[in-house]
mmCIF file of C-alpha atoms in Angstrom:
data_model
loop_
_atom_site.group_PDB
_atom_site.id
_atom_site.type_symbol
_atom_site.label_atom_id
_atom_site.label_comp_id
_atom_site.label_asym_id
_atom_site.label_seq_id
_atom_site.Cartn_x
_atom_site.Cartn_y
_atom_site.Cartn_z
ATOM 1 C CA UNK O 926 43.987 29.167 -25.336
ATOM 2 C CA UNK O 927 43.336 25.621 -24.147
ATOM 3 C CA UNK O 928 46.433 23.136 -24.841
ATOM 4 C CA UNK O 929 43.925 20.366 -26.022
ATOM 5 C CA UNK O 930 40.489 20.267 -26.490
ATOM 6 C CA UNK O 931 38.404 16.835 -26.983
ATOM 7 C CA UNK O 932 34.627 16.040 -28.123
ATOM 8 C CA UNK O 933 33.025 13.008 -27.319
ATOM 9 C CA UNK O 934 29.531 11.600 -28.709
ATOM 10 C CA UNK O 935 27.875 8.213 -27.784
ATOM 11 C CA UNK O 936 26.670 5.431 -29.336
ATOM 12 C CA UNK O 937 26.906 5.420 -33.614
ATOM 13 C CA UNK O 938 25.282 2.743 -35.808
ATOM 14 C CA UNK O 939 24.862 4.100 -39.052
ATOM 15 C CA UNK O 940 23.132 1.154 -41.426
ATOM 16 C CA UNK O 941 21.800 3.480 -44.249
ATOM 17 C CA UNK O 942 24.011 5.083 -47.014
ATOM 18 C CA UNK O 943 24.309 8.809 -45.597
ATOM 19 C CA UNK O 944 26.551 11.931 -46.066
ATOM 20 C CA UNK O 945 28.163 14.118 -43.932
ATOM 21 C CA UNK O 946 25.312 16.399 -43.425
ATOM 22 C CA UNK O 947 23.715 14.047 -40.982
ATOM 23 C CA UNK O 948 25.254 16.163 -38.610
ATOM 24 C CA UNK O 949 23.780 19.725 -38.561
ATOM 25 C CA UNK O 950 26.272 22.366 -39.507
ATOM 26 C CA UNK O 951 25.912 24.171 -36.278
ATOM 27 C CA UNK O 952 26.905 21.060 -34.431
ATOM 28 C CA UNK O 953 29.774 20.435 -37.083
ATOM 29 C CA UNK O 954 30.922 23.920 -36.514
ATOM 30 C CA UNK O 955 31.099 22.999 -32.471
ATOM 31 C CA UNK O 956 33.040 19.521 -33.537
ATOM 32 C CA UNK O 957 35.653 21.417 -35.731
ATOM 33 C CA UNK O 958 36.856 23.587 -32.846
ATOM 34 C CA UNK O 959 38.343 20.278 -31.050
ATOM 35 C CA UNK O 960 41.418 18.465 -31.792
ATOM 36 C CA UNK O 961 40.272 14.982 -30.940
ATOM 37 C CA UNK O 962 36.648 13.903 -31.902
ATOM 38 C CA UNK O 963 35.570 10.431 -30.827
ATOM 39 C CA UNK O 964 32.555 8.256 -30.588
ATOM 40 C CA UNK O 965 31.594 4.462 -29.618
ATOM 41 C CA UNK O 966 31.796 3.213 -33.189
ATOM 42 C CA UNK O 967 29.186 0.390 -31.926
ATOM 43 C CA UNK O 968 29.507 -2.102 -34.683
ATOM 44 C CA UNK O 969 31.622 -3.416 -37.332
ATOM 45 C CA UNK O 970 31.452 -2.803 -41.345
ATOM 46 C CA UNK O 971 30.963 -6.290 -43.100
ATOM 47 C CA UNK O 972 31.979 -7.917 -46.295
ATOM 48 C CA UNK O 973 29.116 -9.735 -48.108
ATOM 49 C CA UNK O 974 30.576 -13.277 -46.983
ATOM 50 C CA UNK O 975 30.356 -12.148 -43.193
ATOM 51 C CA UNK O 976 29.501 -14.652 -41.068
ATOM 52 C CA UNK O 977 27.428 -14.029 -37.643
ATOM 53 C CA UNK O 978 29.036 -15.489 -34.716
ATOM 54 C CA UNK O 979 26.850 -17.612 -32.162
ATOM 55 C CA UNK O 980 25.710 -15.239 -29.643
ATOM 56 C CA UNK O 981 22.596 -14.295 -27.516
ATOM 57 C CA UNK O 982 20.835 -10.848 -28.893
ATOM 58 C CA UNK O 983 20.950 -9.238 -32.447
ATOM 59 C CA UNK O 984 23.626 -9.163 -34.585
ATOM 60 C CA UNK O 985 24.357 -5.145 -35.859
ATOM 61 C CA UNK O 986 26.760 -3.887 -38.529
ATOM 62 C CA UNK O 987 27.240 -0.545 -40.348
ATOM 63 C CA UNK O 988 27.095 0.768 -43.712
ATOM 64 C CA UNK O 989 30.183 1.092 -45.726
ATOM 65 C CA UNK O 990 30.150 4.796 -45.630
ATOM 66 C CA UNK O 991 29.851 5.287 -42.188
ATOM 67 C CA UNK O 992 33.300 6.014 -41.574
ATOM 68 C CA UNK O 993 33.646 8.454 -44.815
ATOM 69 C CA UNK O 994 30.473 10.257 -43.271
ATOM 70 C CA UNK O 995 32.182 10.509 -39.777
ATOM 71 C CA UNK O 996 35.321 11.693 -40.918
ATOM 72 C CA UNK O 997 33.786 14.465 -43.124
ATOM 73 C CA UNK O 998 31.912 15.652 -39.715
ATOM 74 C CA UNK O 999 35.424 15.747 -38.030
ATOM 75 C CA UNK O 1000 35.685 12.412 -35.892
ATOM 76 C CA UNK O 1001 39.030 11.041 -35.760
ATOM 77 C CA UNK O 1002 39.329 8.671 -32.936
ATOM 78 C CA UNK O 1003 36.776 5.567 -32.995
ATOM 79 C CA UNK O 1004 36.143 3.548 -29.470
ATOM 80 C CA UNK O 1005 35.664 0.003 -30.333
ATOM 81 C CA UNK O 1006 35.378 -1.590 -27.258
ATOM 82 C CA UNK O 1007 31.440 -2.774 -27.340
ATOM 83 C CA UNK O 1008 29.216 -5.611 -27.287
ATOM 84 C CA UNK O 1009 28.681 -5.617 -31.094
ATOM 85 C CA UNK O 1010 32.074 -4.883 -32.732
ATOM 86 C CA UNK O 1011 32.338 -8.573 -32.738
ATOM 87 C CA UNK O 1012 29.428 -9.665 -33.989
ATOM 88 C CA UNK O 1013 30.700 -11.107 -37.348
ATOM 89 C CA UNK O 1014 33.784 -12.455 -36.049
ATOM 90 C CA UNK O 1015 37.457 -12.095 -36.991
ATOM 91 C CA UNK O 1016 36.842 -10.945 -40.766
ATOM 92 C CA UNK O 1017 34.434 -8.405 -40.005
ATOM 93 C CA UNK O 1018 36.583 -6.558 -37.589
ATOM 94 C CA UNK O 1019 39.768 -6.916 -39.682
ATOM 95 C CA UNK O 1020 37.634 -5.114 -42.651
ATOM 96 C CA UNK O 1021 36.507 -2.641 -40.162
ATOM 97 C CA UNK O 1022 40.050 -1.893 -38.923
ATOM 98 C CA UNK O 1023 41.203 -1.729 -42.585
ATOM 99 C CA UNK O 1024 38.655 0.642 -43.321
ATOM 100 C CA UNK O 1025 39.538 2.430 -40.067
ATOM 101 C CA UNK O 1026 43.302 2.681 -41.370
ATOM 102 C CA UNK O 1027 43.988 6.493 -41.645
ATOM 103 C CA UNK O 1028 41.961 6.880 -38.165
ATOM 104 C CA UNK O 1029 43.010 6.152 -34.504
ATOM 105 C CA UNK O 1030 41.204 3.559 -32.766
ATOM 106 C CA UNK O 1031 40.944 1.993 -29.112
ATOM 107 C CA UNK O 1032 39.502 -0.857 -27.783
ATOM 108 C CA UNK O 1033 39.566 -3.560 -29.987
ATOM 109 C CA UNK O 1034 42.186 -5.539 -32.387
ATOM 110 C CA UNK O 1035 43.111 -8.586 -33.812
ATOM 111 C CA UNK O 1036 45.195 -9.790 -31.178
ATOM 112 C CA UNK O 1037 45.191 -8.931 -27.427
ATOM 113 C CA UNK O 1038 47.705 -6.175 -27.062
ATOM 114 C CA UNK O 1039 46.443 -4.516 -29.833
ATOM 115 C CA UNK O 1040 42.890 -4.297 -28.213
ATOM 116 C CA UNK O 1041 44.168 -3.043 -24.672
ATOM 117 C CA UNK O 1042 46.779 -0.864 -26.138
ATOM 118 C CA UNK O 1043 46.521 2.796 -24.868
ATOM 119 C CA UNK O 1044 46.695 5.568 -27.276
ATOM 120 C CA UNK O 1045 48.531 8.618 -26.600
ATOM 121 C CA UNK O 1046 47.870 12.355 -28.407
ATOM 122 C CA UNK O 1047 50.568 15.147 -27.849
ATOM 123 C CA UNK O 1048 49.951 18.758 -28.533
ATOM 124 C CA UNK O 1049 51.229 22.024 -27.170
ATOM 125 C CA UNK O 1050 53.238 20.078 -24.442
ATOM 126 C CA UNK O 1051 50.291 18.082 -23.392
ATOM 127 C CA UNK O 1052 50.121 14.426 -23.393
ATOM 128 C CA UNK O 1053 46.703 12.679 -23.149
ATOM 129 C CA UNK O 1054 46.364 8.768 -22.735
ATOM 130 C CA UNK O 1055 43.211 7.036 -23.804
ATOM 131 C CA UNK O 1056 41.739 3.569 -23.295
ATOM 132 C CA UNK O 1057 38.542 1.690 -24.175
ATOM 133 C CA UNK O 1058 36.666 -0.877 -22.292
ATOM 134 C CA UNK O 1059 33.541 -2.750 -22.202
ATOM 135 C CA UNK O 1060 31.779 -5.026 -19.875
ATOM 136 C CA UNK O 1061 31.534 -8.469 -21.016
ATOM 137 C CA UNK O 1062 29.987 -9.586 -24.195
ATOM 138 C CA UNK O 1063 30.584 -12.182 -26.900
ATOM 139 C CA UNK O 1064 33.537 -10.993 -28.278
ATOM 140 C CA UNK O 1065 35.284 -9.926 -25.188
ATOM 141 C CA UNK O 1066 39.070 -11.022 -24.766
ATOM 142 C CA UNK O 1067 38.897 -12.340 -21.348
ATOM 143 C CA UNK O 1068 42.075 -14.611 -21.468
ATOM 144 C CA UNK O 1069 45.478 -14.053 -22.104
ATOM 145 C CA UNK O 1070 45.719 -15.631 -25.379
ATOM 146 C CA UNK O 1071 47.663 -13.076 -27.468
ATOM 147 C CA UNK O 1072 46.772 -14.306 -30.808
ATOM 148 C CA UNK O 1073 42.789 -13.877 -30.144
ATOM 149 C CA UNK O 1074 41.043 -11.191 -31.862
ATOM 150 C CA UNK O 1075 38.074 -9.172 -30.169
ATOM 151 C CA UNK O 1076 37.522 -6.263 -27.682
ATOM 152 C CA UNK O 1077 39.032 -5.146 -24.366
ATOM 153 C CA UNK O 1078 36.925 -6.378 -21.211
ATOM 154 C CA UNK O 1079 36.575 -3.712 -18.518
ATOM 155 C CA UNK O 1080 37.172 -6.444 -15.762
ATOM 156 C CA UNK O 1081 40.170 -8.172 -17.142
ATOM 157 C CA UNK O 1082 42.817 -9.061 -14.584
ATOM 158 C CA UNK O 1083 45.421 -6.725 -16.568
ATOM 159 C CA UNK O 1084 43.035 -3.783 -16.570
ATOM 160 C CA UNK O 1085 43.953 -1.976 -13.220
ATOM 161 C CA UNK O 1086 47.840 -2.317 -13.698
ATOM 162 C CA UNK O 1087 47.285 -1.152 -17.328
ATOM 163 C CA UNK O 1088 45.676 2.080 -16.197
ATOM 164 C CA UNK O 1089 48.414 2.839 -13.401
ATOM 165 C CA UNK O 1090 50.971 2.279 -16.199
ATOM 166 C CA UNK O 1091 49.207 4.183 -18.883
ATOM 167 C CA UNK O 1092 48.818 7.268 -16.270
ATOM 168 C CA UNK O 1093 52.500 7.525 -15.598
ATOM 169 C CA UNK O 1094 53.278 8.329 -19.133
ATOM 170 C CA UNK O 1095 50.803 11.130 -19.748
ATOM 171 C CA UNK O 1096 49.313 14.309 -18.019
ATOM 172 C CA UNK O 1097 45.434 13.294 -18.441
ATOM 173 C CA UNK O 1098 44.291 9.828 -18.948
ATOM 174 C CA UNK O 1099 40.656 9.562 -20.193
ATOM 175 C CA UNK O 1100 38.828 6.067 -20.386
ATOM 176 C CA UNK O 1101 35.583 5.155 -22.499
ATOM 177 C CA UNK O 1102 33.536 2.689 -21.134
ATOM 178 C CA UNK O 1103 30.849 0.599 -22.524
ATOM 179 C CA UNK O 1104 28.609 -0.803 -19.810
ATOM 180 C CA UNK O 1105 25.348 -0.180 -17.752
ATOM 181 C CA UNK O 1106 21.953 -1.356 -17.974
ATOM 182 C CA UNK O 1107 20.288 -0.623 -21.091
ATOM 183 C CA UNK O 1108 17.443 2.330 -21.271
ATOM 184 C CA UNK O 1109 18.046 2.613 -17.470
ATOM 185 C CA UNK O 1110 18.677 6.598 -16.592
ATOM 186 C CA UNK O 1111 21.050 6.211 -13.797
ATOM 187 C CA UNK O 1112 24.308 3.736 -13.221
ATOM 188 C CA UNK O 1113 23.406 0.625 -10.794
ATOM 189 C CA UNK O 1114 25.697 1.194 -7.504
ATOM 190 C CA UNK O 1115 28.066 -1.683 -8.552
ATOM 191 C CA UNK O 1116 28.816 0.633 -11.453
ATOM 192 C CA UNK O 1117 29.596 3.572 -9.574
ATOM 193 C CA UNK O 1118 31.843 1.417 -7.260
ATOM 194 C CA UNK O 1119 33.843 0.170 -10.601
ATOM 195 C CA UNK O 1120 33.914 3.702 -12.218
ATOM 196 C CA UNK O 1121 35.051 5.486 -9.049
ATOM 197 C CA UNK O 1122 37.667 2.789 -8.443
ATOM 198 C CA UNK O 1123 39.080 3.629 -11.698
ATOM 199 C CA UNK O 1124 39.499 7.268 -10.880
ATOM 200 C CA UNK O 1125 41.281 5.960 -7.663
ATOM 201 C CA UNK O 1126 43.937 4.518 -9.891
ATOM 202 C CA UNK O 1127 44.480 7.700 -11.750
ATOM 203 C CA UNK O 1128 41.971 7.920 -14.385
ATOM 204 C CA UNK O 1129 40.835 11.825 -15.107
ATOM 205 C CA UNK O 1130 37.746 11.420 -16.996
ATOM 206 C CA UNK O 1131 35.464 8.500 -17.601
ATOM 207 C CA UNK O 1132 33.108 8.761 -20.611
ATOM 208 C CA UNK O 1133 30.440 6.073 -20.700
ATOM 209 C CA UNK O 1134 28.244 4.469 -23.137
ATOM 210 C CA UNK O 1135 26.006 1.572 -23.997
ATOM 211 C CA UNK O 1136 22.556 2.143 -21.972
ATOM 212 C CA UNK O 1137 21.340 3.941 -25.104
ATOM 213 C CA UNK O 1138 19.648 6.524 -22.907
ATOM 214 C CA UNK O 1139 21.730 9.600 -21.444
ATOM 215 C CA UNK O 1140 22.641 9.036 -17.743
ATOM 216 C CA UNK O 1141 23.759 11.707 -15.116
ATOM 217 C CA UNK O 1142 27.190 12.915 -14.630
ATOM 218 C CA UNK O 1143 29.549 13.559 -11.168
ATOM 219 C CA UNK O 1144 32.864 14.700 -9.747
ATOM 220 C CA UNK O 1145 34.569 12.183 -8.003
ATOM 221 C CA UNK O 1146 37.661 13.334 -6.156
ATOM 222 C CA UNK O 1147 39.751 15.062 -8.891
ATOM 223 C CA UNK O 1148 38.160 12.947 -11.678
ATOM 224 C CA UNK O 1149 34.912 13.400 -13.970
ATOM 225 C CA UNK O 1150 32.358 10.532 -14.790
ATOM 226 C CA UNK O 1151 29.947 10.940 -17.443
ATOM 227 C CA UNK O 1152 28.012 7.520 -16.814
ATOM 228 C CA UNK O 1153 26.102 7.318 -20.221
ATOM 229 C CA UNK O 1154 26.208 9.775 -23.222
ATOM 230 C CA UNK O 1155 23.110 8.291 -24.530
ATOM 231 C CA UNK O 1156 23.040 7.757 -28.509
ATOM 232 C CA UNK O 1157 24.273 10.115 -30.920
ATOM 233 C CA UNK O 1158 23.173 8.461 -33.959
ATOM 234 C CA UNK O 1159 21.582 4.954 -33.715
ATOM 235 C CA UNK O 1160 19.763 3.388 -36.823
ATOM 236 C CA UNK O 1161 17.569 0.926 -35.070
ATOM 237 C CA UNK O 1162 13.780 1.628 -33.716
ATOM 238 C CA UNK O 1163 13.027 1.857 -30.235
ATOM 239 C CA UNK O 1164 9.847 2.909 -28.267
ATOM 240 C CA UNK O 1165 11.802 4.548 -25.512
ATOM 241 C CA UNK O 1166 11.225 8.200 -25.573
ATOM 242 C CA UNK O 1167 14.862 9.217 -24.776
ATOM 243 C CA UNK O 1168 16.262 6.882 -27.680
ATOM 244 C CA UNK O 1169 17.009 9.727 -30.000
ATOM 245 C CA UNK O 1170 18.534 12.420 -27.350
ATOM 246 C CA UNK O 1171 21.503 12.445 -25.686
ATOM 247 C CA UNK O 1172 24.539 14.650 -24.961
ATOM 248 C CA UNK O 1173 28.257 15.079 -26.145
ATOM 249 C CA UNK O 1174 30.808 16.124 -23.747
ATOM 250 C CA UNK O 1175 33.457 18.951 -24.837
ATOM 251 C CA UNK O 1176 36.571 18.608 -22.780
ATOM 252 C CA UNK O 1177 39.277 21.487 -22.469
ATOM 253 C CA UNK O 1178 42.732 20.402 -21.084
ATOM 254 C CA UNK O 1179 45.494 22.551 -19.597
ATOM 255 C CA UNK O 1180 48.534 21.434 -17.762
ATOM 256 C CA UNK O 1181 48.277 21.836 -13.805
ATOM 257 C CA UNK O 1182 44.822 22.281 -14.090
ATOM 258 C CA UNK O 1183 41.593 20.145 -13.578
ATOM 259 C CA UNK O 1184 39.649 19.588 -16.717
ATOM 260 C CA UNK O 1185 36.789 21.691 -17.923
ATOM 261 C CA UNK O 1186 33.718 20.263 -19.403
ATOM 262 C CA UNK O 1187 30.880 21.261 -21.239
ATOM 263 C CA UNK O 1188 27.676 19.326 -21.732
ATOM 264 C CA UNK O 1189 25.928 19.587 -24.994
ATOM 265 C CA UNK O 1190 22.574 18.305 -25.489
ATOM 266 C CA UNK O 1191 21.803 16.457 -28.827
ATOM 267 C CA UNK O 1192 18.831 15.152 -30.680
ATOM 268 C CA UNK O 1193 18.861 13.084 -33.794
ATOM 269 C CA UNK O 1194 15.643 14.431 -35.857
ATOM 270 C CA UNK O 1195 14.508 12.996 -39.529
ATOM 271 C CA UNK O 1196 18.274 11.255 -39.759
ATOM 272 C CA UNK O 1197 20.207 14.391 -38.777
ATOM 273 C CA UNK O 1198 21.786 15.242 -35.529
ATOM 274 C CA UNK O 1199 21.160 18.619 -34.308
ATOM 275 C CA UNK O 1200 21.852 20.694 -31.021
ATOM 276 C CA UNK O 1201 19.226 19.972 -28.503
ATOM 277 C CA UNK O 1202 17.854 23.092 -27.017
ATOM 278 C CA UNK O 1203 14.659 21.673 -25.704
ATOM 279 C CA UNK O 1204 14.389 22.850 -21.974
ATOM 280 C CA UNK O 1205 12.318 19.746 -20.848
ATOM 281 C CA UNK O 1206 15.457 17.757 -21.990
ATOM 282 C CA UNK O 1207 17.800 20.039 -20.341
ATOM 283 C CA UNK O 1208 15.840 19.747 -17.034
ATOM 284 C CA UNK O 1209 15.806 15.969 -17.222
ATOM 285 C CA UNK O 1210 19.744 15.905 -17.707
ATOM 286 C CA UNK O 1211 19.594 17.932 -14.547
ATOM 287 C CA UNK O 1212 17.272 15.493 -12.950
ATOM 288 C CA UNK O 1213 19.235 12.366 -13.543
ATOM 289 C CA UNK O 1214 22.525 13.983 -12.787
ATOM 290 C CA UNK O 1215 20.610 14.961 -9.405
ATOM 291 C CA UNK O 1216 19.659 11.483 -8.380
ATOM 292 C CA UNK O 1217 23.260 10.757 -7.963
ATOM 293 C CA UNK O 1218 23.962 12.867 -5.154
ATOM 294 C CA UNK O 1219 20.533 12.329 -3.608
ATOM 295 C CA UNK O 1220 20.093 10.469 -0.234
ATOM 296 C CA UNK O 1221 17.483 8.394 -2.117
ATOM 297 C CA UNK O 1222 19.768 7.135 -4.727
ATOM 298 C CA UNK O 1223 20.027 3.735 -3.228
ATOM 299 C CA UNK O 1224 16.439 3.193 -2.610
ATOM 300 C CA UNK O 1225 15.709 4.269 -6.097
ATOM 301 C CA UNK O 1226 18.506 1.699 -7.575
ATOM 302 C CA UNK O 1227 16.697 -1.063 -5.420
ATOM 303 C CA UNK O 1228 13.342 -0.304 -6.671
ATOM 304 C CA UNK O 1229 14.739 -0.377 -10.160
ATOM 305 C CA UNK O 1230 16.352 -3.780 -9.741
ATOM 306 C CA UNK O 1231 13.349 -5.240 -8.407
ATOM 307 C CA UNK O 1232 11.080 -3.789 -11.575
ATOM 308 C CA UNK O 1233 13.884 -5.111 -13.706
ATOM 309 C CA UNK O 1234 13.833 -8.642 -11.933
ATOM 310 C CA UNK O 1235 10.030 -8.761 -12.340
ATOM 311 C CA UNK O 1236 9.710 -7.623 -16.029
ATOM 312 C CA UNK O 1237 12.868 -8.491 -17.621
ATOM 313 C CA UNK O 1238 15.252 -11.085 -15.957
ATOM 314 C CA UNK O 1239 12.487 -13.432 -14.425
ATOM 315 C CA UNK O 1240 10.971 -14.227 -17.758
ATOM 316 C CA UNK O 1241 14.703 -14.270 -19.285
ATOM 317 C CA UNK O 1242 15.743 -16.693 -16.961
ATOM 318 C CA UNK O 1243 12.881 -18.787 -17.226
ATOM 319 C CA UNK O 1244 12.912 -19.008 -21.265
ATOM 320 C CA UNK O 1245 16.870 -19.595 -21.082
ATOM 321 C CA UNK O 1246 16.045 -22.650 -18.769
ATOM 322 C CA UNK O 1247 13.167 -24.112 -20.487
ATOM 323 C CA UNK O 1248 12.084 -22.276 -23.262
ATOM 324 C CA UNK O 1249 8.671 -21.075 -21.823
ATOM 325 C CA UNK O 1250 7.823 -17.490 -20.874
ATOM 326 C CA UNK O 1251 5.118 -16.459 -18.358
ATOM 327 C CA UNK O 1252 3.008 -14.927 -21.303
ATOM 328 C CA UNK O 1253 3.418 -17.737 -23.789
ATOM 329 C CA UNK O 1254 0.106 -19.091 -25.572
ATOM 330 C CA UNK O 1255 -1.007 -22.480 -25.154
ATOM 331 C CA UNK O 1256 0.405 -23.344 -28.722
ATOM 332 C CA UNK O 1257 3.551 -21.673 -27.701
ATOM 333 C CA UNK O 1258 3.697 -23.994 -24.578
ATOM 334 C CA UNK O 1259 3.135 -27.113 -26.858
ATOM 335 C CA UNK O 1260 5.873 -26.032 -29.312
ATOM 336 C CA UNK O 1261 8.180 -25.813 -26.125
ATOM 337 C CA UNK O 1262 7.334 -29.315 -25.324
ATOM 338 C CA UNK O 1263 7.903 -30.383 -28.924
ATOM 339 C CA UNK O 1264 11.486 -29.119 -28.945
ATOM 340 C CA UNK O 1265 12.557 -30.479 -25.504
ATOM 341 C CA UNK O 1266 11.098 -33.821 -26.329
ATOM 342 C CA UNK O 1267 12.405 -34.246 -30.348
ATOM 343 C CA UNK O 1268 15.105 -31.837 -30.752
ATOM 344 C CA UNK O 1269 18.274 -32.163 -28.773
ATOM 345 C CA UNK O 1270 20.057 -28.739 -29.696
ATOM 346 C CA UNK O 1271 19.696 -26.256 -26.648
ATOM 347 C CA UNK O 1272 22.457 -23.908 -27.739
ATOM 348 C CA UNK O 1273 20.507 -21.130 -28.081
ATOM 349 C CA UNK O 1274 19.107 -21.292 -24.429
ATOM 350 C CA UNK O 1275 22.626 -21.751 -23.220
ATOM 351 C CA UNK O 1276 23.639 -18.730 -25.084
ATOM 352 C CA UNK O 1277 20.941 -17.110 -23.359
ATOM 353 C CA UNK O 1278 21.976 -18.467 -19.852
ATOM 354 C CA UNK O 1279 25.409 -17.230 -20.755
ATOM 355 C CA UNK O 1280 24.455 -14.089 -21.607
ATOM 356 C CA UNK O 1281 22.803 -13.299 -18.416
ATOM 357 C CA UNK O 1282 25.185 -14.709 -16.069
ATOM 358 C CA UNK O 1283 28.481 -13.406 -17.523
ATOM 359 C CA UNK O 1284 27.340 -9.743 -18.621
ATOM 360 C CA UNK O 1285 28.103 -7.742 -15.427
ATOM 361 C CA UNK O 1286 25.088 -5.403 -15.848
ATOM 362 C CA UNK O 1287 22.544 -8.161 -15.781
ATOM 363 C CA UNK O 1288 24.385 -9.940 -13.029
ATOM 364 C CA UNK O 1289 24.476 -6.937 -10.717
ATOM 365 C CA UNK O 1290 21.098 -6.257 -11.313
ATOM 366 C CA UNK O 1291 19.829 -9.622 -10.625
ATOM 367 C CA UNK O 1292 21.989 -10.029 -7.585
ATOM 368 C CA UNK O 1293 20.565 -6.696 -6.069
ATOM 369 C CA UNK O 1294 16.873 -8.061 -6.796
ATOM 370 C CA UNK O 1295 17.252 -11.459 -5.310
ATOM 371 C CA UNK O 1296 19.324 -10.059 -2.360
ATOM 372 C CA UNK O 1297 16.313 -7.858 -1.502
ATOM 373 C CA UNK O 1298 13.753 -10.436 -2.118
ATOM 374 C CA UNK O 1299 15.541 -13.046 0.057
ATOM 375 C CA UNK O 1300 16.223 -10.545 2.834
ATOM 376 C CA UNK O 1301 12.579 -9.731 3.059
ATOM 377 C CA UNK O 1302 11.455 -13.313 3.387
#
C-alpha cells in the first residue's frame, strides 16, 4: 500500500452551471483512489459588482457552482497561481478564497505570505510539501509589499530560498508551475533550464500547466518534470486540435523511494471529461516526450521561436507600438491615424507592451528569435 497517492489535472475554467457528472464515472473512480486531488483553478468566481483590472488580454471568470462540482468529483486542493486568478482584483480573489474555504489552496492570497506559503499534507508517516507559482502576469506579487494581494510569481527573489526551506520540512516536495508559450507542444529551453534548477534545489516533482495543450515529461536527476498537462476542462473555444485533450498525472509516494507515476490521457467531449483511449493521441504524447531527449530539440525550438516572431510577436509589437498590424485595411489605418492625432490615451498599447516585455514566455521567445536573426545577418 502506498503511503500517499496524488492526482493532478491541468487547467480548469467552468463558466456554465454544471453538476459533478461533468467528469465521467470511470475517471471519477480513478480520482477517488487518491488522497490529494488537485487542478489549476484558472480564474476567480466573481460577484455581480466585480470590476475587471486593467490588463492586456481577456478577463476570465468561473461559475458560482464550479467549486461544488469539482469537490463532488473528489478535488480537494486548488492551485491558484495563474495569470487569470486576479483578473477581477482583490474583491473577486477574496470571494473565491471564501468559496474555497473548506478546501486547501496554494499559490494566491490576500497578502504576500499567504500567496507564497507552502501547504503540507501528512499521512501514514509521510509529509508532502506543495507550492504553486506562475510566470509574470497582471496580478503577480513581484514586490515585498506584504499587504498586497495576488498570486505567487515564479521568479521572485525569494522563491529559491523558499523551496530549500520547504524541502527541509517534508519527505517530498511537489511544485505546480503555470508557465510556457501557449499552444506549443514543447517547453522553450529557457523554461527547461529554470524547471531543472528547481529540481536541483530539492523539488521532487514539477507539475506544469498554462500552454493549454499537452507537453512532454522527463526525468531529471532524482526529479520528475511534467511540462504541461494541457486543459482538463476549459470553457472557451479554440481551433487548436489539442485544446480539449490532455493528461492527468497520478503519483504514488513512499518513503525512501523515488516517486512512481502514471500518465492518464483525458479528453473533453460534449461537456464531459473522459478517459482518452485514442491510440493516435497516445502516440502524440510519446512523440512530444521524445522531442525533449532528441538531438534536434534545440533546432526545433529555434525554428519555433522564429515562427512565433513572424506570426505572433512582430505583429504584436507593431500594434503595441503604433496600433498598426501588417494585415490592417486602409480604413483601419485611418482609424489608427485618427487616434494618434486626436486621442491622447494610449494606455491599452502600453499594457500590450508591458505584457510582452514582462511575461517570461513572450520575452524568451522574442529574445531567442532576435538573437538567431541578428547572428545570421
